[in-house]
XYZ file of C-alpha atoms in Angstrom:
710
model
C 13.100 11.860 -31.241
C 13.189 9.958 -27.954
C 15.240 11.401 -25.108
C 17.511 9.581 -22.640
C 14.562 8.084 -20.765
C 13.953 5.687 -23.676
C 16.745 3.490 -22.300
C 15.118 3.147 -18.850
C 12.923 0.324 -17.518
C 10.590 2.405 -15.356
C 7.099 2.714 -16.930
C 6.898 6.265 -15.586
C 10.169 7.341 -17.168
C 9.231 5.635 -20.426
C 5.982 7.635 -20.526
C 8.178 10.758 -20.862
C 10.660 9.329 -23.359
C 9.107 11.228 -26.279
C 8.850 14.603 -24.538
C 10.820 17.446 -26.140
C 12.325 18.044 -22.688
C 15.950 16.899 -22.530
C 15.281 14.590 -19.587
C 17.959 12.737 -17.634
C 17.380 9.863 -15.233
C 18.695 10.380 -11.698
C 22.430 9.755 -11.878
C 25.933 11.103 -12.218
C 25.555 12.029 -15.894
C 22.912 14.595 -14.994
C 24.760 15.852 -11.927
C 28.003 16.296 -13.874
C 26.159 18.191 -16.598
C 24.681 20.578 -14.027
C 28.069 21.197 -12.448
C 29.814 21.673 -15.787
C 27.179 24.066 -17.157
C 26.536 25.833 -13.869
C 22.790 25.265 -14.223
C 20.202 24.502 -11.555
C 18.420 21.162 -11.672
C 14.703 20.780 -12.250
C 13.634 17.554 -10.533
C 10.241 16.069 -11.443
C 9.046 13.124 -9.350
C 5.942 11.017 -9.965
C 4.718 7.559 -10.926
C 3.115 6.009 -13.971
C -0.483 5.785 -12.687
C -0.564 9.332 -11.273
C -3.416 11.331 -12.855
C -1.983 14.790 -12.215
C 1.406 13.616 -13.462
C -0.300 12.867 -16.785
C -1.964 16.269 -16.722
C 1.311 18.119 -16.163
C 3.035 16.107 -18.869
C 0.324 16.938 -21.404
C 0.032 20.582 -20.393
C 3.731 21.375 -19.958
C 6.308 18.716 -20.789
C 4.870 18.065 -24.259
C 4.907 21.785 -25.130
C 7.876 23.045 -27.187
C 7.984 26.418 -25.404
C 8.138 24.811 -21.950
C 10.733 22.313 -23.164
C 12.795 25.159 -24.580
C 12.742 27.016 -21.259
C 13.776 23.876 -19.403
C 16.475 22.883 -21.886
C 17.983 26.373 -22.026
C 18.229 27.108 -18.315
C 18.027 23.807 -16.388
C 19.212 20.236 -16.263
C 15.947 18.261 -16.056
C 15.738 14.971 -14.140
C 12.818 12.512 -13.968
C 12.455 10.165 -10.981
C 9.963 7.329 -10.464
C 9.073 7.641 -6.788
C 8.116 3.973 -6.630
C 11.571 2.901 -7.779
C 13.455 5.557 -5.786
C 11.536 6.274 -2.572
C 14.825 7.408 -1.015
C 15.098 10.365 -3.402
C 11.382 11.100 -3.187
C 11.352 11.251 0.629
C 14.194 13.756 0.907
C 12.626 16.276 -1.443
C 9.081 15.629 -0.278
C 10.250 16.503 3.228
C 11.593 19.783 1.818
C 8.397 20.569 -0.099
C 6.188 19.816 2.897
C 8.399 21.865 5.211
C 8.444 24.902 2.914
C 4.901 24.833 1.492
C 2.875 22.956 4.115
C 1.666 20.372 1.598
C 2.951 17.652 -0.693
C 1.946 15.267 -3.429
C 2.717 14.200 -6.953
C 3.851 15.293 -9.412
C 6.513 16.853 -7.207
C 8.490 19.688 -8.790
C 11.701 20.768 -7.053
C 14.568 23.035 -8.087
C 18.046 22.070 -6.863
C 21.548 23.444 -6.940
C 24.121 21.354 -8.874
C 25.037 19.904 -5.448
C 21.434 18.569 -5.211
C 20.353 20.965 -2.457
C 16.723 22.134 -2.887
C 15.800 25.814 -2.868
C 12.264 25.962 -4.327
C 9.529 23.386 -4.790
C 5.887 22.503 -5.148
C 3.658 19.874 -6.701
C 1.539 20.361 -9.807
C 1.975 23.649 -11.669
C -0.517 24.551 -14.425
C 1.074 25.853 -17.639
C -0.261 29.360 -16.969
C -1.428 30.962 -13.738
C -4.838 29.711 -12.582
C -6.621 28.322 -9.493
C -4.324 30.463 -7.369
C -1.276 28.566 -8.637
C 1.558 30.266 -10.512
C 2.028 29.184 -14.121
C 4.878 26.781 -14.756
C 6.391 28.857 -17.533
C 6.393 31.884 -15.206
C 8.064 29.873 -12.455
C 10.776 28.708 -14.863
C 11.475 32.242 -16.032
C 11.623 33.664 -12.505
C 13.970 30.939 -11.228
C 16.214 31.145 -14.284
C 16.480 34.905 -13.848
C 17.164 34.596 -10.128
C 19.859 31.973 -10.733
C 21.632 34.201 -13.261
C 21.608 37.306 -11.072
C 21.725 35.967 -7.505
C 23.168 32.456 -7.621
C 25.365 32.783 -4.522
C 22.447 33.850 -2.335
C 20.281 31.015 -3.652
C 23.026 28.476 -2.957
C 23.468 29.832 0.566
C 19.711 29.561 1.181
C 19.699 26.001 -0.144
C 22.593 25.066 2.130
C 20.850 26.548 5.148
C 17.573 24.772 4.361
C 19.153 21.341 3.973
C 21.179 21.856 7.172
C 17.969 22.652 9.063
C 16.239 19.582 7.689
C 19.245 17.441 8.614
C 19.301 18.851 12.138
C 15.567 18.239 12.539
C 15.816 14.617 11.412
C 18.907 13.918 13.513
C 17.131 15.030 16.694
C 15.180 11.796 16.534
C 16.049 9.836 19.664
C 15.315 6.533 21.404
C 12.295 7.754 23.363
C 11.995 9.191 26.827
C 13.533 6.294 28.716
C 14.465 3.742 26.066
C 11.520 1.517 27.008
C 8.223 0.765 25.324
C 5.447 3.089 26.541
C 2.545 1.796 28.576
C -1.016 1.174 27.492
C -2.050 4.788 28.088
C -0.751 5.576 24.595
C -3.181 3.001 23.197
C -6.137 4.262 25.243
C -5.459 7.819 24.112
C -5.182 6.612 20.516
C -8.655 5.087 20.509
C -10.026 8.316 22.012
C -8.317 10.326 19.264
C -10.034 8.221 16.604
C -13.378 8.584 18.360
C -13.082 12.375 18.105
C -12.631 12.348 14.333
C -14.821 9.353 13.469
C -17.507 10.080 10.881
C -20.502 8.358 12.447
C -22.673 8.917 9.393
C -20.348 7.848 6.573
C -17.515 5.952 8.268
C -13.868 6.852 8.165
C -12.108 9.675 9.946
C -12.362 13.354 9.141
C -13.879 14.877 6.038
C -13.241 14.567 2.309
C -11.102 13.471 0.639
C -11.042 10.084 2.367
C -8.159 7.697 1.906
C -8.176 4.044 2.878
C -5.658 3.785 5.694
C -5.852 0.152 6.789
C -3.203 0.638 9.497
C -5.793 2.618 11.479
C -8.356 -0.158 11.206
C -5.858 -2.883 12.127
C -4.908 -0.864 15.203
C -8.536 -0.448 16.261
C -9.303 -4.139 15.783
C -6.278 -5.098 17.867
C -7.396 -2.746 20.595
C -10.798 -4.428 20.415
C -9.069 -7.762 21.029
C -6.722 -6.479 23.744
C -9.470 -4.797 25.789
C -12.183 -7.449 25.604
C -12.505 -7.232 29.383
C -13.870 -3.690 28.919
C -16.848 -4.383 26.662
C -17.766 -0.762 25.957
C -14.253 0.273 24.952
C -13.672 -2.932 22.999
C -16.930 -2.609 21.075
C -16.261 1.054 20.286
C -12.925 0.250 18.680
C -14.399 -2.581 16.609
C -17.469 -0.597 15.568
C -15.349 2.217 14.117
C -13.258 -0.242 12.119
C -16.062 -2.346 10.674
C -18.290 0.658 9.930
C -15.477 2.169 7.883
C -14.805 -1.076 6.030
C -18.512 -1.534 5.294
C -18.829 2.028 3.985
C -15.823 1.591 1.704
C -17.188 -1.702 0.377
C -20.607 -0.188 -0.388
C -19.204 2.974 -1.959
C -17.941 3.757 -5.425
C -14.356 3.393 -4.244
C -14.850 -0.361 -4.622
C -15.019 -1.740 -8.160
C -18.369 -3.552 -8.029
C -17.836 -5.136 -11.447
C -14.197 -6.239 -11.472
C -13.271 -6.320 -7.795
C -10.586 -4.445 -5.919
C -10.473 -0.890 -4.635
C -9.642 2.444 -6.196
C -7.113 4.742 -4.588
C -9.317 7.077 -2.531
C -12.652 8.873 -2.378
C -12.920 12.544 -3.247
C -16.139 12.873 -1.249
C -17.225 12.159 2.305
C -19.487 9.206 1.436
C -16.799 7.097 -0.308
C -18.923 7.394 -3.461
C -16.711 9.225 -5.989
C -13.304 7.597 -6.340
C -9.981 8.597 -7.767
C -9.843 5.604 -10.070
C -6.269 4.313 -9.984
C -5.763 0.930 -8.318
C -2.609 0.313 -6.280
C -1.274 -3.092 -5.263
C -0.428 -1.939 -1.730
C -4.041 -0.853 -1.172
C -5.392 -4.227 -2.288
C -2.991 -6.073 0.029
C -3.692 -4.047 3.145
C -7.445 -3.978 2.593
C -7.540 -7.760 2.203
C -5.798 -8.040 5.573
C -8.269 -5.598 7.131
C -11.369 -7.284 5.679
C -10.081 -10.724 6.651
C -9.566 -9.590 10.231
C -12.963 -7.880 10.288
C -14.542 -11.154 9.171
C -13.024 -12.870 12.188
C -13.602 -10.057 14.681
C -17.202 -9.304 13.698
C -18.163 -12.826 12.671
C -19.703 -11.473 9.469
C -19.290 -13.305 6.166
C -19.728 -10.036 4.255
C -16.151 -8.998 5.001
C -14.806 -12.346 3.817
C -16.672 -11.913 0.524
C -15.082 -8.490 -0.019
C -11.616 -9.847 0.796
C -12.018 -12.711 -1.659
C -13.389 -10.427 -4.347
C -10.278 -8.264 -3.996
C -7.953 -11.261 -4.115
C -9.597 -12.480 -7.302
C -9.026 -9.081 -8.912
C -5.330 -9.262 -8.024
C -5.018 -12.849 -9.249
C -6.694 -11.989 -12.548
C -5.328 -8.534 -13.382
C -2.212 -7.862 -11.316
C -0.400 -11.207 -11.322
C 2.375 -12.152 -13.712
C 2.558 -15.732 -14.966
C 5.963 -16.047 -13.331
C 4.415 -15.309 -9.947
C 5.122 -11.654 -9.161
C 2.478 -8.996 -8.629
C 2.286 -5.878 -10.799
C 2.244 -2.456 -9.167
C -0.880 -0.607 -10.293
C -3.525 0.259 -12.852
C -4.021 3.819 -14.039
C -7.059 5.994 -13.413
C -7.126 7.260 -17.006
C -8.156 5.531 -20.227
C -9.677 6.357 -23.607
C -13.516 6.576 -23.436
C -15.202 3.706 -25.321
C -16.794 6.002 -27.908
C -13.350 7.402 -28.808
C -11.593 4.032 -29.024
C -9.372 3.911 -32.087
C -9.632 7.632 -32.801
C -6.235 9.177 -33.557
C -4.966 11.206 -30.612
C -7.993 10.369 -28.467
C -7.722 12.059 -25.094
C -7.765 9.849 -22.020
C -10.230 10.588 -19.251
C -10.143 9.619 -15.607
C -12.513 6.754 -14.852
C -13.635 6.182 -18.443
C -13.102 2.413 -18.130
C -15.351 2.195 -15.062
C -18.278 4.532 -15.832
C -21.670 3.574 -17.303
C -24.623 5.298 -18.916
C -28.153 4.237 -18.068
C -28.798 3.529 -21.767
C -25.791 1.231 -21.926
C -27.086 -0.851 -19.027
C -30.571 -0.934 -20.564
C -29.195 -2.288 -23.853
C -27.043 -4.853 -22.098
C -29.482 -6.196 -19.502
C -32.949 -5.607 -20.967
C -35.774 -6.314 -18.538
C -33.324 -6.877 -15.678
C -31.689 -3.460 -16.046
C -34.050 -1.822 -13.540
C -32.786 -4.081 -10.759
C -29.156 -3.237 -11.480
C -29.788 0.492 -11.870
C -31.692 0.628 -8.595
C -29.056 -1.378 -6.764
C -26.134 0.726 -7.995
C -27.637 4.202 -8.067
C -27.651 4.572 -11.858
C -29.523 7.694 -13.017
C -30.673 8.683 -16.519
C -28.705 11.935 -16.333
C -25.748 10.257 -14.617
C -24.497 10.435 -11.030
C -20.809 11.145 -11.766
C -19.294 14.614 -11.461
C -19.110 16.111 -14.931
C -15.775 15.743 -16.696
C -13.858 19.058 -16.763
C -14.086 19.066 -20.564
C -17.852 18.444 -20.496
C -17.695 15.409 -22.796
C -18.879 12.678 -20.440
C -21.993 14.022 -18.780
C -24.557 11.314 -18.143
C -22.102 8.729 -16.858
C -22.614 6.780 -13.636
C -20.330 5.483 -10.904
C -21.614 2.190 -9.538
C -22.094 2.155 -5.762
C -24.452 0.249 -3.475
C -27.372 2.638 -3.368
C -30.054 0.249 -2.078
C -30.257 -2.994 -0.114
C -31.610 -6.138 -1.741
C -34.856 -5.644 0.161
C -35.167 -2.045 -1.023
C -34.474 -3.086 -4.609
C -37.143 -5.778 -4.339
C -39.681 -3.284 -3.041
C -38.903 -0.684 -5.708
C -38.870 -3.132 -8.647
C -41.702 -5.420 -7.557
C -39.550 -8.555 -7.456
C -38.876 -11.074 -4.721
C -35.622 -10.614 -2.794
C -34.332 -14.010 -3.973
C -35.018 -12.986 -7.571
C -33.111 -9.740 -7.063
C -30.099 -11.713 -5.803
C -30.248 -13.950 -8.891
C -30.489 -10.974 -11.242
C -27.493 -9.282 -9.649
C -25.495 -12.500 -9.854
C -26.220 -12.768 -13.601
C -25.637 -9.077 -14.244
C -22.146 -8.881 -12.860
C -20.443 -11.136 -15.432
C -22.473 -9.467 -18.188
C -21.195 -6.061 -17.102
C -17.678 -7.417 -16.670
C -17.420 -8.865 -20.176
C -18.993 -5.796 -21.734
C -16.479 -3.601 -19.930
C -13.610 -5.845 -20.989
C -14.136 -4.678 -24.570
C -13.278 -1.090 -23.651
C -9.762 0.371 -23.867
C -8.068 -0.644 -20.624
C -6.185 1.718 -18.334
C -2.394 1.573 -18.406
C -0.904 -1.270 -16.342
C 2.291 -0.512 -14.423
C 3.855 -3.939 -14.772
C 6.964 -3.480 -12.669
C 7.313 -5.829 -9.705
C 8.322 -4.111 -6.464
C 9.701 -6.287 -3.676
C 8.044 -4.327 -0.877
C 4.544 -4.306 -2.323
C 4.866 -7.961 -3.283
C 5.703 -8.723 0.336
C 2.444 -7.119 1.457
C 0.479 -9.040 -1.156
C 2.107 -12.329 -0.158
C 1.002 -11.618 3.413
C -2.560 -10.958 2.258
C -2.871 -14.127 0.179
C -1.268 -16.254 2.874
C -3.448 -14.837 5.649
C -6.604 -15.339 3.582
C -5.511 -18.873 2.794
C -5.317 -19.850 6.469
C -8.311 -17.839 7.720
C -10.922 -18.176 4.959
C -10.895 -21.958 5.111
C -14.592 -22.188 4.280
C -13.720 -20.892 0.814
C -12.932 -23.460 -1.829
C -10.248 -21.067 -3.081
C -8.194 -21.007 0.136
C -5.600 -23.496 -1.206
C -5.237 -21.346 -4.340
C -4.554 -18.303 -2.194
C -1.762 -20.074 -0.346
C -0.309 -21.351 -3.605
C -0.415 -17.847 -5.102
C 1.538 -16.545 -2.099
C 4.041 -19.393 -2.352
C 4.520 -18.845 -6.093
C 5.180 -15.146 -5.559
C 7.684 -15.785 -2.765
C 9.548 -18.255 -4.951
C 9.603 -15.714 -7.772
C 11.066 -13.017 -5.529
C 13.746 -15.344 -4.217
C 14.694 -16.370 -7.734
C 14.729 -12.914 -9.333
C 15.149 -10.258 -6.631
C 17.360 -11.923 -4.014
C 21.058 -11.521 -4.798
C 22.392 -14.455 -2.813
C 26.036 -13.678 -3.597
C 25.757 -10.233 -1.970
C 22.903 -11.184 0.377
C 20.848 -8.165 -0.657
C 17.347 -7.728 -1.998
C 16.767 -5.817 -5.186
C 13.926 -3.308 -5.323
C 12.438 -3.677 -8.797
C 12.005 -6.306 -11.500
C 10.742 -5.488 -14.962
C 11.293 -6.783 -18.467
C 13.844 -9.366 -17.334
C 15.929 -6.952 -15.251
C 16.289 -6.802 -11.474
C 17.689 -3.453 -10.365
C 18.186 -1.008 -7.472
C 19.360 -2.292 -4.106
C 16.402 -2.631 -1.786
C 15.387 -0.220 0.934
C 14.311 -0.983 4.469
C 10.686 -1.337 3.414
C 11.610 -4.050 0.895
C 13.091 -6.174 3.661
C 10.386 -5.364 6.219
C 7.401 -6.017 3.962
C 8.890 -9.211 2.557
C 9.708 -10.551 6.036
C 6.084 -9.831 6.960
C 4.875 -11.779 3.922
C 7.194 -14.708 4.581
C 6.139 -14.989 8.228
C 2.500 -15.110 7.112
C 3.388 -17.699 4.473
C 5.132 -19.860 7.065
C 2.066 -19.694 9.320
C -0.095 -20.762 6.369
C 2.109 -23.643 5.203
C 4.488 -24.712 7.960
C 7.237 -24.858 5.319
C 10.516 -24.066 7.142
C 12.188 -22.543 4.073
C 10.047 -19.405 4.420
C 10.803 -19.026 8.117
C 14.488 -19.569 7.490
C 14.577 -16.930 4.751
C 12.634 -14.462 6.908
C 15.198 -14.856 9.701
C 18.041 -14.267 7.249
C 16.357 -11.204 5.756
C 15.668 -9.732 9.198
C 19.342 -10.114 10.081
C 20.370 -8.355 6.867
C 17.841 -5.600 7.509
C 19.253 -5.047 10.989
C 22.805 -4.933 9.642
C 22.023 -2.561 6.760
C 19.438 -0.240 8.268
C 19.387 -0.687 12.037
C 19.978 2.226 14.402
C 21.459 1.285 17.808
C 19.331 4.065 19.325
C 16.199 2.273 18.154
C 14.374 1.640 14.920
C 15.587 1.360 11.357
C 16.671 3.925 8.776
C 14.960 3.899 5.390
C 18.251 3.670 3.510
C 21.614 2.014 4.011
C 23.334 5.419 3.956
C 25.840 4.465 1.261
C 24.537 6.728 -1.535
C 26.023 10.241 -1.230
C 23.452 11.664 -3.661
C 20.697 11.026 -1.089
C 21.344 13.967 1.212
C 19.392 12.815 4.287
C 19.241 9.437 5.989
C 15.697 9.342 7.274
C 13.549 7.189 9.486
C 9.991 6.894 8.256
C 7.505 7.053 11.137
C 4.240 7.983 9.453
C 1.940 5.061 8.649
C 0.150 6.496 5.645
C -1.028 4.817 2.456
C 1.744 2.318 3.189
C 2.824 1.465 6.727
C 6.261 2.704 7.716
C 9.048 0.151 7.407
C 9.867 0.572 11.090
C 6.288 -0.153 12.138
C 6.122 -3.359 10.105
C 9.558 -4.327 11.383
C 8.440 -4.095 15.009
C 5.577 -6.450 14.250
C 8.009 -8.785 12.493
C 10.563 -8.976 15.302
C 7.796 -9.471 17.871
C 6.531 -12.409 15.802
C 10.050 -13.803 15.472
C 10.625 -13.430 19.211
C 7.549 -15.541 19.915
C 8.575 -18.137 17.359
C 12.284 -18.482 18.068
C 12.451 -17.308 21.679
C 15.457 -15.095 20.890
C 15.673 -12.184 23.328
C 17.476 -10.064 20.735
C 14.319 -9.788 18.662
C 12.275 -8.579 21.620
C 14.979 -6.052 22.493
C 14.830 -4.652 18.944
C 11.071 -4.263 19.283
C 11.324 -2.527 22.645
C 13.914 -0.002 21.454
C 11.802 0.845 18.419
C 8.565 1.069 20.409
C 10.237 3.462 22.850
C 10.205 6.079 20.113
C 6.422 6.293 20.489
C 6.858 7.885 23.903
C 7.718 11.267 22.442
C 4.536 11.432 20.365
C 2.114 11.388 23.268
C -1.597 11.292 22.561
C -1.034 11.707 18.814
C 1.000 8.500 18.513
C -1.841 6.381 17.140
C -2.846 9.007 14.565
C 0.726 9.249 13.275
C 1.838 5.633 13.667
C -1.222 3.367 13.930
C 0.602 0.263 12.687
C 3.351 0.834 15.255
C 0.623 1.179 17.894
C -0.901 -2.089 16.655
C 2.491 -3.656 17.412
C 2.499 -1.974 20.850
C -0.934 -3.486 21.444
C 0.517 -6.931 20.696
C 3.481 -6.196 22.953
C 1.204 -5.498 25.918
C -1.352 -8.211 25.157
C 1.294 -10.915 25.011
C 1.571 -13.326 22.126
C 0.808 -17.016 22.358
C 1.886 -19.848 20.134
C -0.380 -22.529 18.668
C 1.218 -25.617 17.182
C -1.001 -27.972 15.211
C 0.687 -31.324 14.686
C -0.468 -34.087 12.387
C -2.053 -34.622 9.022
C -5.806 -34.302 8.448
C -5.944 -31.434 10.966
C -8.517 -29.383 9.061
C -10.973 -29.269 11.973
C -8.324 -27.893 14.322
C -7.217 -25.323 11.761
C -10.822 -24.214 11.287
C -11.170 -23.830 15.048
C -8.204 -21.447 15.103
C -9.512 -19.547 12.065
C -12.937 -19.126 13.680
C -11.537 -16.934 16.443
C -10.048 -13.459 16.087
C -6.607 -14.048 17.554
C -4.337 -11.197 16.404
C -1.885 -11.912 19.226
C -1.217 -15.499 18.193
C 1.439 -17.111 16.013
C 0.516 -20.368 14.322
C 2.861 -23.235 13.504
C 1.125 -25.872 11.334
C 3.109 -29.123 11.414
C 0.710 -30.849 9.050
C 3.286 -32.199 6.586
C 5.706 -34.815 7.934
C 8.464 -33.510 5.645
C 8.463 -30.156 7.474
C 8.674 -31.377 11.059
C 12.446 -31.790 11.345
C 13.240 -28.517 9.584
C 10.834 -26.540 11.764
C 12.184 -28.124 14.954
C 15.702 -27.067 13.974
C 14.549 -23.442 13.760
C 11.953 -23.540 16.540
C 13.023 -25.721 19.472
C 9.548 -25.155 20.961
C 8.117 -27.674 18.503
C 10.510 -30.514 19.325
C 8.466 -33.457 20.515
C 5.134 -31.958 19.482
C 3.526 -34.788 17.589
C 0.086 -36.271 16.958
C -1.202 -38.351 19.857
C -2.805 -41.770 19.506
C -2.913 -41.366 15.740
C -4.924 -38.132 16.017
C -3.754 -34.588 15.186
C -3.085 -32.481 18.255
C -3.139 -28.761 19.025
C -0.707 -27.291 21.550
C -1.543 -23.844 22.941
C 1.435 -22.120 24.553
C 2.062 -18.867 26.423
C 5.666 -17.669 26.616
C 6.744 -21.153 25.494
C 4.847 -22.868 28.341
C 2.257 -25.170 26.793
C -1.116 -26.509 27.834
C -1.855 -30.197 27.476
C -2.606 -31.010 23.832
C -6.205 -31.180 22.652
C -7.544 -33.246 19.771
C -10.996 -31.968 18.880
C -12.134 -28.600 17.600
C -14.581 -27.887 20.427
C -11.890 -28.352 23.060
C -9.513 -26.097 21.127
C -12.121 -23.350 20.768
C -12.792 -23.520 24.499
C -9.077 -23.228 25.205
C -8.742 -20.246 22.893
C -11.719 -18.547 24.534
C-alpha cells in the first residue's frame, strides 16, 4: 500500500511512496504527530538522482524489519533537498559540525521541536566499512529516548543555540568596504599550490567540477593582463582543467554533457548522474575559455553540452528538467522482472559490442576511447558487469592513425560516423530515471548559459537557436513560476503545479539569466523583469549589514536563517547576486546597486587568503569590481560584424546592449538613459564603447571596434 508520499509531486518523495516506512512529507501533520506521541523524528534528506539514496532505500527503507523499527519508535519524514534547500542547509550544517563531513542521503534525528541531536549520511543496514548499522542506530536512539529524553532534549537545545550563535556572528566585514586586490592575488596563489599539473583540477580524487573556480581564474587572467606571467598562470590552470575534464570519462562522449564528478584523479571514472546546474556552469566556463584561449575546441565542447540539454533536459513548454540518474537497468537484464539497476549501465560498453556495431572501423573507436577487451571500468560491486568500458579520450587523432594504419583525415571521418551509430545503439537501452521537475534557480543558470553561447558563439549556425531556447525558457518561468499578484517567484514546477515560495538563489540565478538574455537580445522586457526581481530579492532576503539571507525568515519550522557563502557545486546566491547588482549598476547607473555590491563584498575581508577557495564566484565579482566595467552599445540593424568583433575578444568586465531591433530602442532608453540618442550613423550600424557612462566616438567597422577594445 502506498504511504503519504504518494500524494506528493517531488520525484524523490514519489520514489519512496511504496516503502513500508510510514513516511510523512515535511509539514505540520508530521510535527503534530511527533508532539502528540512524544516520539523523536527521523529526517531523511536526499534527491531523486542520488545513487547512495537509492542504495539506502533498497537496503533499509524497503525492509519490513527496518520499517517496523522506524514506525514503532519514530515519526519519519522525507525531504527532497532540491525542493527544500532551506531545510537541507540547517541540518547539513548540524551534521557537518558534529561529524566533520556531509552528503546525501542525510539522516538526522530530531526532537519533536525539530532540534537535531544525532546525524550522519548513509548508514548500511548492518555494521560494515566502519559504519554502524542502521538498525543498530535506530535501536540505540529509541532506547536512549525512552530512558533519557530530557538529557537528549537539553543537548539538542544547546547544539542548536551554538549553531545559531555561530551563524549570527557573521558581520559586514572589517570596515564595511570591499577588500583590495591583495585578496585576489592571494587567491590565485592558493590555487597554484593545489593545482594538479599532471591531470588538471585542484587537489586529489575525487574531483568535482567547480566552474566558479575556473571563472575566477579566467577573470584574474583578464584583470592582470599587464602582468603576463601572472595572467598566463591563471588562464593555464583554468583551460588545463577544462581540457582534462573534456577528454576524460566524466564527459559523455556519445550523448554530450557532463557527469557529476570523477572518482579518480584523472577525470576518467565518473559518478554517472547528470545535473542541470553542472551543464549550465560548464557551458559558461567553456564559452569563456574559447574566448580567452582563442581555441575552437572549447566552443565545440560548450555546444555539445548545449545540444544534450536541448535534446534530453528540455520540456516542450520551455523549462529545463533537473537531472538524469546514474543508475539504470543493464541492457542484458532489460525486461527481466525485478532487474537490479546498476550505476553507469546506460553509458558502459563492451569491446565485443563495439566490434559488432562498427565492424572494420571498431579498431579506430576502441583505440580513440581506451576500450579494452577485458574492460577498463572498475568492477561492479556485485561482479556482474566485468568487461565493461568507460569511453574517454585515450589517444589523439594522430596516435590513433599511427596505431591503426589509417590517415588522420580518415580517422576523423570514422569517428564522425561512429558517434551517431553508438548514440542510436545506446538509445535502445533502458534509460536512467529523469527528474523532470523544473527548478527556477537551475533554470536561471541554464538561461544564462544558452544566452551567453548565443551571443558569443556567433560562428555557429545554432547561435540563434540558443538564444531562442533561452527566451522560451524565460517566458515559461514568467508564465508558470512568477506569481504576479504576490510578486514572488515559486521554486518548483512539475506536473502542472507550481509550488514552494522561492529562495534567494531562485531570484539570484534567474536575475543572472535574464541579464544575460537581455545582453543577447536587447529586448527590454528581460531587463525590466530582472530589475523587478532584484528589488524583490533585496526586500525579501537582504541584510542591511551586507549580503542576502538564503530564506525570507517567515517559516518558523526552519530553525536558522543562514547566509550561504560557499561556492560549491552551485555558486552561493550571495555571490551571484553581487555579480548581478554590479551588472545592473553599470547598466542603469544607480548608485544603490553598487552600494549593495560593496557591502556584500566587504564580507570577504574576514576570510583572508582563503577567500578565493571558499568563495571563488564572489572573488570573480570582486575582480570585476576592481577592473571596472565598461558598456558597449551596438546600434542599428545588420550589425553582425560589430557583434562578432565583440564576441572575438574575452571581455568579462563588459556589459553589452544590442539595439539591433528598432522596436526595442524606446523601451531600452526608458530603462537605460545611457542609450538615449545612440543611433546608427549615416545609415550604418554604430558601436559605442563607454567607461563609467563616458563614451568614445562611435565606430562603424569591426576592425576599428576590435582596436578600441584592445
